[in-house]
Amino acid sequence: MIGRCEVAIVGSGFAGSLMARVLAVLGYDVVLLERGKHPRFAIGESTTPLANLSLERLARRYGLDDCYQLAAHGRWLEHFPELRRGLKRGFTFYRHHPGEAFANHGLDSERLLVAASPHAAVSDSHWMRADVDDHFVGRAIDAGVDYRDLVELTKAEIGLGGVRLTGAREGAAFELRANFLIDASGPGGFLARQLAIASGLERTATRSALVFSHFDGVRLTAEVVPGLPEGPYPDDWAAVHHIIDEGWMYSLRFDDGVTSAGFALTPSGLADLKMAQPVDAPALWRALLARYPSLERAFGDAKRVMPIGFVPRIQHRLTQAVGDRWALLPHAYAFVDPLFSTGIAWGLRAVERLALAFESAAGGRRLPDRGQLARYETLLAVEADQIDRLVAASYDAMAHFDLFAAHAMIYFAIVSYAEAHQRLVASDSLAWSGFLGVGDTQAEPLLRESCARLCDITKGTRLTGSAEDRRRYANWVREAIAPRNVAGLADPLRHNLYPVDLDVLVDRHALFGMSRDQLVAALPALRGVTPAPTVQVL
Ligand SMILES: Cc1cc2nc3c(=O)[nH]c(=O)nc-3n(C[C@H](O)[C@H](O)[C@H](O)COP(=O)(O)OP(=O)(O)OC[C@H]3O[C@@H](n4cnc5c(N)ncnc54)[C@H](O)[C@@H]3O)c2cc1C
């Protein structure tokens, strides 16, 4: 069987499916190839305001109503109650110590809560990827995408004349010719293997292993640590991060009671656990719970709803992201770590960028021009480095909770400023703005500087430094983020509990180059209330 199309996309995670669908809306003839079959489990579930702003822009520009509805928890519940999701009001962090229950020291607890939304209706969601990815594939098919699952691709040949893919589906060989290939295969790394793209992993400082699963019956924080002071939202309706000596654990609660959880472990943290090789994932899981009594209490009686998995290293990075007739989506190009949930937002931003690149070619050559592809690749490379700086420095800062909480303020300052800016400007060209402060002269250098300062304190060996070292670092963070601090962050009077505070935002109107009145007029948009897309722009 020989087929032809304009654009072939390998991999139907949400990114591949949305990419395919947008290109179909733009009039491209698209084939989407998947080696598995939906619905299927996928990891990477927690969204952020920047991810949802990308979804809203895609919705508005390409007439994808469901993307708008899925971009806020309240709208999701109203329109797609059958798609499983979890309410995510913000980012919750706790520091645990081996052999000790998490200590409730009131407002001085090793606890940090940063709200991402003012209330549940406009909040972010955790995506049950089995449902969400299946939904997006279905919508891609409805938009005219030719979707083929259970495909085993064996070869990709890319030349001046185009792309030739060969493979088999259910025992029948096929060949597909395309003008352009987008690799959305994530860590499957389809094109990396086919084109022998060199690894760039040495650019990534972060190293972590992962042990993970989905569980039923995980206890709420209020049951495990009763009497914690009230935070800006209920602690568990968030991306919950448990920092431990060996790394950290994520815990994402879905509305139906299932919790997605996993430990990301540093090489030394994993070595300290002295597990027999090859690692027995359930034994590793039990060993970690046994070391941390509050985690044991939360997860000890929970039932896993799928096998516990283990991945010895989750990082990957390539040296090239585009060619004349191909492009990688971010998860095929690089991945650092789930800390701070950057993956979905980054993936959606890249879908927007490639969509704009194809859009500008739709009436002519029908291939994105080299300049746009080069711009896309340059941004991905700098952004992957920036994500790595954020995460590597966070692992360093885990030596002491005060260092971690201070460093985290840089992330929250950068993304909350970017979010407010995007809500104020609301232009589709924002897709080309850099992720995580890239290209913002005030924000971009902060993470590099923070890495250096933290390394001075921890010496890369988890030294905690003196109380004075930590105070000096926290003071530096407070001053350094000031030009982007529109959320009242790094304020000792808040005791690490940060609500969405629109009064602070209004007070800091000058940081957006706006008058107080102009900012007040924009408050509905800043509250996360964006109008439904009524008119398809194209
Ligand atoms: C432990 C962990 C936790 C994470 N948590 C978060 C989080 O909370 N928030 C967040 O924003 N991000 C998170 N991420 C990142 C997130 O998983 C990714 O950003 C996201 O999955 C990218 O989606 P995608 O559609 O690009 O690729 P993927 O979800 O990786 O999908 C790739 C698809 O390609 C298919 N495929 C692979 N190889 C082939 C092939 N040869 N032929 C055909 N099809 C193929 C696969 O079957 C799959 O369907 C996490 C990542 C990890 C590892």
CSV table of C-alpha atoms in Angstrom, one decimal, residues 260-472:
chain,number,residue,atom,x,y,z
A,260,SER,CA,-0.9,9.8,40.0
A,261,ALA,CA,2.3,9.7,42.0
A,262,GLY,CA,6.0,9.1,41.4
A,263,PHE,CA,9.3,9.6,43.0
A,264,ALA,CA,12.0,11.4,40.9
A,265,LEU,CA,15.3,10.2,42.5
A,266,THR,CA,18.8,11.7,42.1
A,267,PRO,CA,21.6,9.2,41.2
A,268,SER,CA,23.1,9.5,44.7
A,269,GLY,CA,19.6,9.3,46.3
A,270,LEU,CA,18.9,6.1,44.4
A,271,ALA,CA,22.4,4.7,45.3
A,272,ASP,CA,21.8,5.5,49.0
A,273,LEU,CA,18.8,3.2,48.9
A,274,LYS,CA,21.0,0.3,48.0
A,275,MET,CA,18.5,-1.5,45.9
A,276,ALA,CA,19.4,-4.8,44.3
A,277,GLN,CA,20.0,-4.6,40.5
A,278,PRO,CA,17.9,-4.7,38.4
A,279,VAL,CA,15.7,-2.5,40.4
A,280,ASP,CA,12.5,-4.1,41.5
A,281,ALA,CA,10.0,-1.1,41.2
A,282,PRO,CA,7.5,-2.2,43.9
A,283,ALA,CA,10.3,-2.9,46.3
A,284,LEU,CA,11.8,0.6,45.6
A,285,TRP,CA,8.4,2.1,46.2
A,286,ARG,CA,8.0,0.4,49.5
A,287,ALA,CA,11.5,1.3,50.6
A,288,LEU,CA,10.8,5.0,50.0
A,289,LEU,CA,7.5,4.9,51.8
A,290,ALA,CA,9.2,3.1,54.7
A,291,ARG,CA,11.7,5.9,55.1
A,292,TYR,CA,9.1,8.7,55.3
A,293,PRO,CA,6.4,8.1,57.8
A,294,SER,CA,3.9,10.7,56.5
A,295,LEU,CA,4.2,9.4,53.0
A,296,GLU,CA,3.7,5.9,54.4
A,297,ARG,CA,0.6,7.1,56.1
A,298,ALA,CA,-0.7,8.8,53.0
A,299,PHE,CA,0.1,6.0,50.5
A,300,GLY,CA,0.6,2.9,52.7
A,301,ASP,CA,-3.0,1.6,52.3
A,302,ALA,CA,-3.6,3.0,48.8
A,303,LYS,CA,-4.2,0.4,46.1
A,304,ARG,CA,-2.2,0.8,42.9
A,305,VAL,CA,-4.5,0.7,39.9
A,306,MET,CA,-1.7,-0.2,37.4
A,307,PRO,CA,1.8,-1.8,37.8
A,308,ILE,CA,4.5,0.3,39.5
A,309,GLY,CA,7.0,1.3,36.8
A,310,PHE,CA,10.6,2.3,37.0
A,311,VAL,CA,12.7,4.4,34.5
A,312,PRO,CA,16.4,4.6,35.3
A,313,ARG,CA,16.9,8.0,33.6
A,314,ILE,CA,14.1,10.2,32.4
A,315,GLN,CA,16.3,12.9,30.8
A,316,HIS,CA,16.9,13.1,27.1
A,317,ARG,CA,18.2,15.8,24.8
A,318,LEU,CA,19.1,16.0,21.1
A,319,THR,CA,21.4,18.4,19.2
A,320,GLN,CA,19.0,19.2,16.4
A,321,ALA,CA,15.3,19.9,16.4
A,322,VAL,CA,14.6,20.7,12.7
A,323,GLY,CA,15.7,20.0,9.2
A,324,ASP,CA,14.5,21.2,5.8
A,325,ARG,CA,11.6,18.8,5.8
A,326,TRP,CA,11.1,17.9,9.4
A,327,ALA,CA,10.7,19.2,12.9
A,328,LEU,CA,10.6,17.7,16.4
A,329,LEU,CA,8.0,18.6,19.0
A,330,PRO,CA,9.6,19.4,22.4
A,331,HIS,CA,9.1,16.1,24.1
A,332,ALA,CA,10.8,14.3,21.2
A,333,TYR,CA,13.7,16.8,21.4
A,334,ALA,CA,14.3,17.1,25.2
A,335,PHE,CA,12.9,16.3,28.6
A,336,VAL,CA,14.4,17.4,31.9
A,337,ASP,CA,12.1,16.5,34.9
A,338,PRO,CA,8.5,16.8,36.0
A,339,LEU,CA,9.4,19.4,38.6
A,340,PHE,CA,7.2,22.6,38.1
A,341,SER,CA,5.1,20.9,35.4
A,342,THR,CA,6.8,22.5,32.4
A,343,GLY,CA,6.1,19.8,29.8
A,344,ILE,CA,2.6,20.4,28.6
A,345,ALA,CA,2.9,24.1,28.5
A,346,TRP,CA,6.1,23.8,26.5
A,347,GLY,CA,4.6,21.3,24.1
A,348,LEU,CA,1.5,23.4,23.4
A,349,ARG,CA,3.6,26.5,22.9
A,350,ALA,CA,5.6,24.6,20.2
A,351,VAL,CA,2.4,23.4,18.5
A,352,GLU,CA,1.3,27.1,18.3
A,353,ARG,CA,4.7,28.1,16.8
A,354,LEU,CA,4.7,25.4,14.2
A,355,ALA,CA,1.1,26.1,13.4
A,356,LEU,CA,1.9,29.7,12.7
A,357,ALA,CA,4.8,28.7,10.6
A,358,PHE,CA,2.6,26.4,8.4
A,359,GLU,CA,-0.1,29.0,8.4
A,360,SER,CA,2.2,31.6,6.8
A,361,ALA,CA,3.1,29.0,4.1
A,362,ALA,CA,-0.4,27.7,3.5
A,363,GLY,CA,-1.1,29.9,0.4
A,364,GLY,CA,2.3,29.4,-1.2
A,365,ARG,CA,5.1,26.8,-0.9
A,366,ARG,CA,3.1,25.0,1.8
A,367,LEU,CA,6.2,24.2,3.8
A,368,PRO,CA,7.4,26.3,6.7
A,369,ASP,CA,10.2,28.5,5.6
A,370,ARG,CA,13.7,27.9,6.8
A,371,GLY,CA,13.9,31.1,8.8
A,372,GLN,CA,10.9,30.1,10.9
A,373,LEU,CA,12.2,26.6,11.4
A,374,ALA,CA,15.6,28.0,12.5
A,375,ARG,CA,13.8,30.3,14.9
A,376,TYR,CA,11.8,27.4,16.3
A,377,GLU,CA,14.9,25.4,16.8
A,378,THR,CA,16.9,28.2,18.5
A,379,LEU,CA,14.1,28.8,20.9
A,380,LEU,CA,13.7,25.1,21.8
A,381,ALA,CA,17.4,24.8,22.5
A,382,VAL,CA,17.6,27.9,24.8
A,383,GLU,CA,14.4,26.9,26.5
A,384,ALA,CA,15.6,23.4,27.2
A,385,ASP,CA,18.7,24.8,28.8
A,386,GLN,CA,16.5,27.2,30.8
A,387,ILE,CA,14.3,24.4,32.1
A,388,ASP,CA,17.4,22.4,33.1
A,389,ARG,CA,18.7,25.4,35.0
A,390,LEU,CA,15.5,25.8,36.9
A,391,VAL,CA,15.4,22.1,37.8
A,392,ALA,CA,19.1,21.4,38.4
A,393,ALA,CA,19.2,24.4,40.8
A,394,SER,CA,16.0,23.2,42.5
A,395,TYR,CA,17.7,19.8,43.2
A,396,ASP,CA,20.6,21.7,44.6
A,397,ALA,CA,18.4,23.9,46.7
A,398,MET,CA,16.6,20.8,48.1
A,399,ALA,CA,19.5,20.7,50.6
A,400,HIS,CA,17.5,23.1,52.8
A,401,PHE,CA,13.8,24.0,52.5
A,402,ASP,CA,14.6,27.7,52.9
A,403,LEU,CA,16.8,27.6,49.9
A,404,PHE,CA,14.3,25.6,47.9
A,405,ALA,CA,11.4,27.9,48.8
A,406,ALA,CA,13.5,31.0,47.8
A,407,HIS,CA,14.6,29.5,44.5
A,408,ALA,CA,11.1,28.5,43.7
A,409,MET,CA,10.1,32.1,43.9
A,410,ILE,CA,12.1,32.8,40.7
A,411,TYR,CA,10.0,30.2,38.8
A,412,PHE,CA,6.8,31.7,40.2
A,413,ALA,CA,7.8,35.3,39.5
A,414,ILE,CA,8.7,34.4,35.9
A,415,VAL,CA,5.6,32.5,35.1
A,416,SER,CA,3.1,34.7,36.9
A,417,TYR,CA,4.5,37.8,35.1
A,418,ALA,CA,4.4,35.9,31.8
A,419,GLU,CA,0.8,34.8,32.5
A,420,ALA,CA,-0.4,38.3,33.4
A,421,HIS,CA,1.4,39.8,30.4
A,422,GLN,CA,-0.2,37.2,28.1
A,423,ARG,CA,-3.6,37.9,29.5
A,424,LEU,CA,-3.1,41.6,29.0
A,425,VAL,CA,-1.7,41.4,25.5
A,426,ALA,CA,-3.8,38.4,24.2
A,427,SER,CA,-2.0,38.2,20.8
A,428,ASP,CA,-1.4,35.0,18.9
A,429,SER,CA,2.2,36.2,18.2
A,430,LEU,CA,2.9,35.5,21.9
A,431,ALA,CA,3.5,31.9,20.8
A,432,TRP,CA,6.9,33.1,19.7
A,433,SER,CA,7.7,34.7,23.0
A,434,GLY,CA,10.3,32.6,25.0
A,435,PHE,CA,9.2,30.1,27.5
A,436,LEU,CA,10.4,30.5,31.1
A,437,GLY,CA,11.7,34.0,30.7
A,438,VAL,CA,13.8,33.3,27.6
A,439,GLY,CA,14.2,36.6,25.7
A,440,ASP,CA,13.1,38.7,28.7
A,441,THR,CA,16.1,40.7,29.7
A,442,GLN,CA,14.9,41.0,33.3
A,443,ALA,CA,13.9,37.3,33.8
A,444,GLU,CA,16.3,35.3,31.6
A,445,PRO,CA,19.5,35.7,33.6
A,446,LEU,CA,17.9,34.9,37.0
A,447,LEU,CA,18.0,31.1,36.8
A,448,ARG,CA,21.7,31.1,35.7
A,449,GLU,CA,22.6,33.4,38.6
A,450,SER,CA,20.6,31.4,41.0
A,451,CYS,CA,22.4,28.2,40.0
A,452,ALA,CA,25.7,29.9,40.6
A,453,ARG,CA,24.7,31.3,44.0
A,454,LEU,CA,23.2,28.0,45.2
A,455,CYS,CA,26.2,26.1,44.1
A,456,ASP,CA,28.4,28.4,46.1
A,457,ILE,CA,26.3,27.4,49.2
A,458,THR,CA,25.7,23.7,48.6
A,459,LYS,CA,29.0,23.0,46.7
A,460,GLY,CA,26.9,20.7,44.6
A,461,THR,CA,27.0,18.2,47.5
A,462,ARG,CA,23.9,19.2,49.4
A,463,LEU,CA,25.6,21.3,52.0
A,464,THR,CA,23.0,23.6,53.6
A,465,GLY,CA,25.3,26.6,54.3
A,466,SER,CA,24.9,28.8,57.3
A,467,ALA,CA,21.7,30.5,58.3
A,468,GLU,CA,23.3,33.8,57.1
A,469,ASP,CA,24.2,32.2,53.7
A,470,ARG,CA,20.6,31.2,53.3
A,471,ARG,CA,19.2,34.6,54.4
A,472,ARG,CA,21.6,36.3,52.0
